[in-house]
């Protein structure tokens, strides 16, 4: 039987590369479209190394309609998982037009090209940020989208709305919105992981770089929140669990309409709990100091992920210690991320 082909936009990035691996291992063919603005092609070579099978890589941009049309005419795509986008919250505040252009215009261009090609099955990477600051915890999919605090969050909310309207306007469409909580961790082989460019914005890669000696000290933003230890609480989930959620979501695309799922572990962990756990598992000190709150941070939120459990048969299976151990293995084996590796271009690479 012919394998179903999945287009993974942003498949060279952190979550997309792990998801591509899970898809290959589940028996799908994978075509990755990525412009490599925040990724290295080396990630895909690691995917191929682990999976023992290959990925078709196309270096191109989701905003390039001609590139997308060519891709859909060259490949018989069964469904699209759309990860490609810009994700740095603080950068979105200083460069809003870039964020709306890539995240919103790029998603619309992709949908138009899909519609023209008759490919109407889409899984979209959304974020817990769409619930907004006023939603009670735990967040549940029945809650409305709230007001957003920055252009990044607004761009996710806008695309969600556009996809909701699209799925209502045309019954051929089936769309799954996956609202991620805080993905961390790495593939257990130590070959793949998160490789942020420059100073990491997010907690986990920052702690990992402090523990490995690449940065001196963690800055903990705020210790006066109304939480048990005064620091912010988040719902961290393993990137492999998250990736498996995408494979399960593909099954949901056989039912037309809009389907929304939270993907989180359903447990809150504070910044100080994370620091303590990381130091214990890595057996390295993680020095830190307190600083004022970061703009836009919420005190605490976590997911109610029962809907994903009931309808997708998905649950986060890996605990915090495993998330940290896998991050640490990746960090130790690749202290400079993918950048120190020799980049050999795959023969299956093409450019739009
Ligand atoms: P990432 O930056 O590692 O991956 C995004 C990928 O998209 C990169 O490989 C980048 O090169 C590519 N890309 C960017 N602009 C593109 C364009 N115009 N055309 C083609 N490719 C382009 O980020 P990630 O952490 O893997 O996130 C994947 C998706 O999940 C993003 O949409 C992000 O907003 C969303 N998300 C991430 C998190 C998180 O904590 N990492 C949380 C919620 C939602
Ligand atoms: C952030 C974004 C969110 C986005 C997600 C993934 C904000 C306000 N939110 O989530 O919209 O979907 O990243 O890109 O930016 N922390 C420190 N020191 C650090 C880094 C973080 O104390 O150096 C704290 C933060 O204050 C927060 C917690 O650690 O309380 C988690 O931060 P982070 O990993 O950036 O995730 P979010 O803020 O939840």
Short mmCIF file of C-alpha atoms in Angstrom, two decimals, residues 15-336:
data_model
loop_
_atom_site.label_atom_id
_atom_site.label_comp_id
_atom_site.label_asym_id
_atom_site.label_seq_id
_atom_site.Cartn_x
_atom_site.Cartn_y
_atom_site.Cartn_z
CA UNK A 15 8.89 20.77 17.14
CA UNK A 16 8.59 20.12 13.40
CA UNK A 17 11.76 17.99 13.27
CA UNK A 18 10.62 15.82 16.19
CA UNK A 19 7.16 15.49 14.63
CA UNK A 20 8.69 14.56 11.26
CA UNK A 21 10.56 11.75 12.97
CA UNK A 22 7.39 10.48 14.67
CA UNK A 23 5.56 10.57 11.32
CA UNK A 24 8.29 8.61 9.53
CA UNK A 25 8.27 6.04 12.31
CA UNK A 26 4.47 5.80 12.03
CA UNK A 27 4.82 4.93 8.33
CA UNK A 28 4.08 8.27 6.65
CA UNK A 29 6.10 9.85 3.86
CA UNK A 30 7.27 13.32 4.88
CA UNK A 31 7.83 16.40 2.73
CA UNK A 32 9.31 19.32 4.68
CA UNK A 33 8.98 22.92 3.52
CA UNK A 34 11.17 25.30 5.51
CA UNK A 35 12.99 28.52 4.66
CA UNK A 36 15.61 27.79 7.38
CA UNK A 37 15.25 31.23 9.03
CA UNK A 38 15.31 29.55 12.43
CA UNK A 39 16.58 26.06 11.71
CA UNK A 40 19.39 23.98 10.37
CA UNK A 41 19.09 21.32 7.71
CA UNK A 42 21.26 19.21 9.97
CA UNK A 43 18.16 18.57 12.08
CA UNK A 44 16.61 16.71 9.15
CA UNK A 45 19.74 14.66 8.63
CA UNK A 46 19.47 13.58 12.26
CA UNK A 47 15.81 12.70 11.68
CA UNK A 48 16.83 10.50 8.76
CA UNK A 49 19.65 8.95 10.77
CA UNK A 50 17.31 7.95 13.60
CA UNK A 51 14.40 6.87 11.41
CA UNK A 52 16.51 5.03 8.83
CA UNK A 53 14.35 6.55 6.11
CA UNK A 54 14.40 9.81 4.22
CA UNK A 55 12.60 13.13 4.22
CA UNK A 56 12.03 15.18 1.08
CA UNK A 57 13.26 18.67 1.88
CA UNK A 58 12.20 21.77 -0.03
CA UNK A 59 13.82 25.03 0.97
CA UNK A 60 11.10 27.58 0.45
CA UNK A 61 8.75 30.05 2.05
CA UNK A 62 5.10 29.60 3.01
CA UNK A 63 4.43 33.09 1.63
CA UNK A 64 5.64 32.06 -1.83
CA UNK A 65 2.51 30.95 -3.69
CA UNK A 66 4.41 29.76 -6.79
CA UNK A 67 6.59 27.56 -4.61
CA UNK A 68 3.52 26.07 -2.91
CA UNK A 69 1.72 25.46 -6.23
CA UNK A 70 4.77 23.65 -7.57
CA UNK A 71 5.04 21.59 -4.40
CA UNK A 72 1.39 20.50 -4.56
CA UNK A 73 1.68 19.62 -8.25
CA UNK A 74 4.86 17.58 -7.66
CA UNK A 75 3.58 15.74 -4.57
CA UNK A 76 0.31 14.01 -3.84
CA UNK A 77 -0.15 15.49 -0.36
CA UNK A 78 -2.68 13.84 1.93
CA UNK A 79 -2.58 16.45 4.72
CA UNK A 80 -0.54 19.41 5.95
CA UNK A 81 0.88 19.98 9.43
CA UNK A 82 1.64 23.67 9.62
CA UNK A 83 4.42 24.58 12.07
CA UNK A 84 6.19 27.29 10.05
CA UNK A 85 6.17 30.68 11.69
CA UNK A 86 7.96 33.16 13.90
CA UNK A 87 7.66 32.59 17.66
CA UNK A 88 9.70 35.06 19.71
CA UNK A 89 7.22 37.08 21.75
CA UNK A 90 9.48 40.07 22.48
CA UNK A 91 10.58 40.30 18.84
CA UNK A 92 6.92 40.30 17.80
CA UNK A 93 6.46 43.50 19.81
CA UNK A 94 9.29 45.29 17.98
CA UNK A 95 8.62 43.75 14.53
CA UNK A 96 4.84 43.25 14.37
CA UNK A 97 4.66 43.48 10.57
CA UNK A 98 7.07 40.56 10.15
CA UNK A 99 4.99 38.48 12.54
CA UNK A 100 1.69 39.24 10.83
CA UNK A 101 3.28 38.74 7.42
CA UNK A 102 4.77 35.33 8.21
CA UNK A 103 2.26 33.93 10.66
CA UNK A 104 -0.98 35.34 9.24
CA UNK A 105 -0.31 36.07 5.53
CA UNK A 106 1.85 32.93 5.29
CA UNK A 107 -0.92 30.75 6.73
CA UNK A 108 -3.51 32.29 4.39
CA UNK A 109 -1.26 31.78 1.36
CA UNK A 110 -0.77 28.17 2.39
CA UNK A 111 -4.53 27.64 2.74
CA UNK A 112 -5.20 29.19 -0.68
CA UNK A 113 -2.62 26.93 -2.30
CA UNK A 114 -4.09 23.92 -0.48
CA UNK A 115 -7.59 24.81 -1.62
CA UNK A 116 -6.44 25.22 -5.23
CA UNK A 117 -4.78 21.81 -5.04
CA UNK A 118 -7.81 20.21 -3.40
CA UNK A 119 -5.87 19.42 -0.21
CA UNK A 120 -8.23 20.41 2.60
CA UNK A 121 -6.80 18.63 5.65
CA UNK A 122 -4.77 20.81 8.01
CA UNK A 123 -3.27 20.60 11.49
CA UNK A 124 -2.25 24.01 12.84
CA UNK A 125 0.27 24.81 15.63
CA UNK A 126 -1.55 27.12 17.98
CA UNK A 127 -0.75 28.14 21.52
CA UNK A 128 -2.26 28.32 24.98
CA UNK A 129 -1.64 32.05 24.71
CA UNK A 130 -4.95 32.39 22.76
CA UNK A 131 -6.93 31.88 26.00
CA UNK A 132 -5.69 35.28 27.19
CA UNK A 133 -4.97 36.58 30.68
CA UNK A 134 -8.53 36.42 32.05
CA UNK A 135 -9.29 32.73 31.51
CA UNK A 136 -9.60 30.61 34.66
CA UNK A 137 -7.25 27.63 35.03
CA UNK A 138 -7.10 24.93 33.93
CA UNK A 139 -7.76 26.07 30.38
CA UNK A 140 -10.44 24.11 28.56
CA UNK A 141 -11.23 24.14 24.83
CA UNK A 142 -14.80 25.26 25.54
CA UNK A 143 -13.46 28.62 26.73
CA UNK A 144 -13.46 31.45 24.19
CA UNK A 145 -10.31 32.96 22.79
CA UNK A 146 -9.37 35.89 25.00
CA UNK A 147 -7.56 39.16 24.42
CA UNK A 148 -3.93 38.71 23.48
CA UNK A 149 -0.92 40.45 24.98
CA UNK A 150 1.43 40.71 22.00
CA UNK A 151 1.49 40.45 18.18
CA UNK A 152 2.70 36.84 18.34
CA UNK A 153 -0.36 35.81 20.37
CA UNK A 154 -2.64 37.93 18.19
CA UNK A 155 -1.26 36.28 15.05
CA UNK A 156 -2.15 32.82 16.44
CA UNK A 157 -5.60 34.00 17.40
CA UNK A 158 -6.19 35.54 13.96
CA UNK A 159 -5.17 32.36 12.16
CA UNK A 160 -7.40 30.29 14.45
CA UNK A 161 -10.32 32.58 13.55
CA UNK A 162 -9.56 32.39 9.81
CA UNK A 163 -9.39 28.58 9.95
CA UNK A 164 -12.63 28.42 11.91
CA UNK A 165 -14.35 30.56 9.27
CA UNK A 166 -12.79 28.55 6.44
CA UNK A 167 -13.94 25.22 7.87
CA UNK A 168 -17.46 26.62 8.23
CA UNK A 169 -17.52 28.00 4.70
CA UNK A 170 -16.56 24.82 2.88
CA UNK A 171 -17.40 21.35 4.11
CA UNK A 172 -14.41 19.81 2.35
CA UNK A 173 -12.12 21.28 5.02
CA UNK A 174 -11.11 19.50 8.17
CA UNK A 175 -8.90 21.48 10.48
CA UNK A 176 -7.32 20.59 13.80
CA UNK A 177 -6.10 23.43 16.02
CA UNK A 178 -3.56 22.15 18.54
CA UNK A 179 -3.01 24.52 21.44
CA UNK A 180 0.41 23.73 22.87
CA UNK A 181 1.33 24.52 26.44
CA UNK A 182 5.10 24.61 27.13
CA UNK A 183 7.01 22.10 25.00
CA UNK A 184 10.47 21.18 26.28
CA UNK A 185 12.78 18.16 26.10
CA UNK A 186 14.54 16.44 23.25
CA UNK A 187 14.71 13.12 21.46
CA UNK A 188 16.13 10.50 23.89
CA UNK A 189 19.03 9.70 21.51
CA UNK A 190 20.64 13.08 22.27
CA UNK A 191 20.83 13.68 18.51
CA UNK A 192 17.97 16.15 18.25
CA UNK A 193 16.75 19.00 20.43
CA UNK A 194 16.00 22.69 20.68
CA UNK A 195 18.64 24.93 19.12
CA UNK A 196 17.71 28.55 19.82
CA UNK A 197 19.62 31.26 17.96
CA UNK A 198 21.29 33.82 20.24
CA UNK A 199 20.06 34.35 23.78
CA UNK A 200 17.20 31.93 24.54
CA UNK A 201 13.87 33.58 25.37
CA UNK A 202 12.38 30.51 27.00
CA UNK A 203 13.14 29.02 30.38
CA UNK A 204 14.29 25.50 29.55
CA UNK A 205 16.97 26.26 26.95
CA UNK A 206 18.25 29.06 29.19
CA UNK A 207 18.62 26.77 32.20
CA UNK A 208 20.31 24.12 30.03
CA UNK A 209 22.86 26.67 28.78
CA UNK A 210 23.59 27.81 32.35
CA UNK A 211 24.07 24.21 33.53
CA UNK A 212 26.45 23.44 30.66
CA UNK A 213 28.47 26.60 31.42
CA UNK A 214 27.56 28.56 28.29
CA UNK A 215 25.78 31.26 30.37
CA UNK A 216 26.59 32.44 33.86
CA UNK A 217 23.27 32.75 35.61
CA UNK A 218 19.56 32.42 35.09
CA UNK A 219 17.42 35.49 35.61
CA UNK A 220 14.16 34.49 37.28
CA UNK A 221 11.52 36.99 36.23
CA UNK A 222 9.46 37.73 39.34
CA UNK A 223 9.22 36.07 42.74
CA UNK A 224 6.16 37.93 43.97
CA UNK A 225 3.42 36.08 42.09
CA UNK A 226 0.51 34.55 43.97
CA UNK A 227 1.94 31.04 43.61
CA UNK A 228 3.37 28.65 46.22
CA UNK A 229 6.97 29.88 45.85
CA UNK A 230 6.24 33.25 44.21
CA UNK A 231 7.52 32.25 40.74
CA UNK A 232 5.41 31.58 37.63
CA UNK A 233 3.81 28.21 37.06
CA UNK A 234 3.58 26.56 33.61
CA UNK A 235 2.49 23.27 32.11
CA UNK A 236 5.59 21.69 30.54
CA UNK A 237 5.25 18.77 28.16
CA UNK A 238 7.79 16.60 26.39
CA UNK A 239 8.34 17.45 22.72
CA UNK A 240 8.03 13.73 21.88
CA UNK A 241 4.61 13.58 23.53
CA UNK A 242 3.63 16.71 21.65
CA UNK A 243 4.87 15.20 18.39
CA UNK A 244 2.88 12.03 18.99
CA UNK A 245 -0.17 14.26 19.46
CA UNK A 246 0.26 15.44 15.85
CA UNK A 247 0.29 11.89 14.53
CA UNK A 248 -2.94 11.25 16.45
CA UNK A 249 -4.45 14.51 15.18
CA UNK A 250 -4.00 13.33 11.58
CA UNK A 251 -6.57 10.62 12.30
CA UNK A 252 -9.10 13.30 13.26
CA UNK A 253 -8.85 14.86 9.79
CA UNK A 254 -11.14 12.19 8.35
CA UNK A 255 -14.01 14.11 10.00
CA UNK A 256 -14.72 17.46 8.32
CA UNK A 257 -15.06 20.59 10.42
CA UNK A 258 -13.00 22.26 13.11
CA UNK A 259 -11.47 20.31 16.00
CA UNK A 260 -9.63 22.02 18.86
CA UNK A 261 -7.35 20.29 21.38
CA UNK A 262 -5.16 21.40 24.23
CA UNK A 263 -1.88 19.51 24.35
CA UNK A 264 -0.43 19.82 27.82
CA UNK A 265 0.57 17.58 30.71
CA UNK A 266 -2.09 19.09 32.96
CA UNK A 267 0.36 19.85 35.77
CA UNK A 268 1.82 23.13 36.95
CA UNK A 269 5.57 23.46 37.63
CA UNK A 270 7.12 26.66 38.99
CA UNK A 271 10.33 28.26 37.76
CA UNK A 272 12.10 27.38 41.01
CA UNK A 273 10.87 23.78 40.88
CA UNK A 274 12.29 23.55 37.37
CA UNK A 275 15.64 24.98 38.48
CA UNK A 276 15.84 22.53 41.40
CA UNK A 277 14.90 19.53 39.24
CA UNK A 278 17.40 20.49 36.53
CA UNK A 279 20.25 20.87 39.04
CA UNK A 280 19.38 17.49 40.61
CA UNK A 281 19.23 15.60 37.31
CA UNK A 282 22.21 17.24 35.62
CA UNK A 283 24.24 17.24 38.86
CA UNK A 284 25.33 20.77 37.94
CA UNK A 285 24.62 23.99 39.78
CA UNK A 286 22.08 26.33 38.19
CA UNK A 287 22.84 29.74 39.73
CA UNK A 288 20.05 32.28 39.49
CA UNK A 289 18.98 35.70 40.67
CA UNK A 290 15.58 37.33 40.90
CA UNK A 291 14.60 40.25 38.67
CA UNK A 292 11.32 42.12 38.16
CA UNK A 293 8.44 40.43 36.38
CA UNK A 294 8.65 40.05 32.60
CA UNK A 295 6.03 42.05 30.67
CA UNK A 296 3.03 39.97 29.64
CA UNK A 297 3.79 36.96 31.89
CA UNK A 298 0.85 35.30 33.60
CA UNK A 299 1.21 33.90 37.14
CA UNK A 300 0.05 30.37 36.41
CA UNK A 301 -1.72 28.31 33.78
CA UNK A 302 -2.01 24.69 32.82
CA UNK A 303 -4.14 22.54 30.55
CA UNK A 304 -7.20 20.45 30.88
CA UNK A 305 -6.26 17.90 28.20
CA UNK A 306 -9.10 15.46 28.73
CA UNK A 307 -10.62 16.18 25.33
CA UNK A 308 -7.41 15.05 23.59
CA UNK A 309 -7.40 11.96 25.77
CA UNK A 310 -11.01 11.09 24.98
CA UNK A 311 -11.10 11.95 21.28
CA UNK A 312 -7.51 11.42 20.12
CA UNK A 313 -6.44 8.78 22.63
CA UNK A 314 -3.53 11.10 23.49
CA UNK A 315 -1.98 11.78 26.85
CA UNK A 316 1.37 13.23 27.89
CA UNK A 317 3.23 10.12 29.08
CA UNK A 318 6.68 11.46 29.94
CA UNK A 319 7.31 13.13 33.29
CA UNK A 320 9.38 16.19 34.21
CA UNK A 321 12.52 14.20 35.07
CA UNK A 322 12.49 12.57 31.64
CA UNK A 323 12.00 15.95 29.94
CA UNK A 324 15.01 17.32 31.79
CA UNK A 325 17.21 14.23 31.33
CA UNK A 326 16.58 14.29 27.57
CA UNK A 327 17.26 18.05 27.37
CA UNK A 328 20.45 17.59 29.31
CA UNK A 329 21.68 14.72 27.10
CA UNK A 330 21.07 16.86 23.99
CA UNK A 331 22.76 19.91 25.57
CA UNK A 332 25.85 17.96 26.67
CA UNK A 333 26.34 16.23 23.36
CA UNK A 334 25.64 19.36 21.29
CA UNK A 335 26.73 22.32 23.45
CA UNK A 336 26.56 24.63 20.43
#
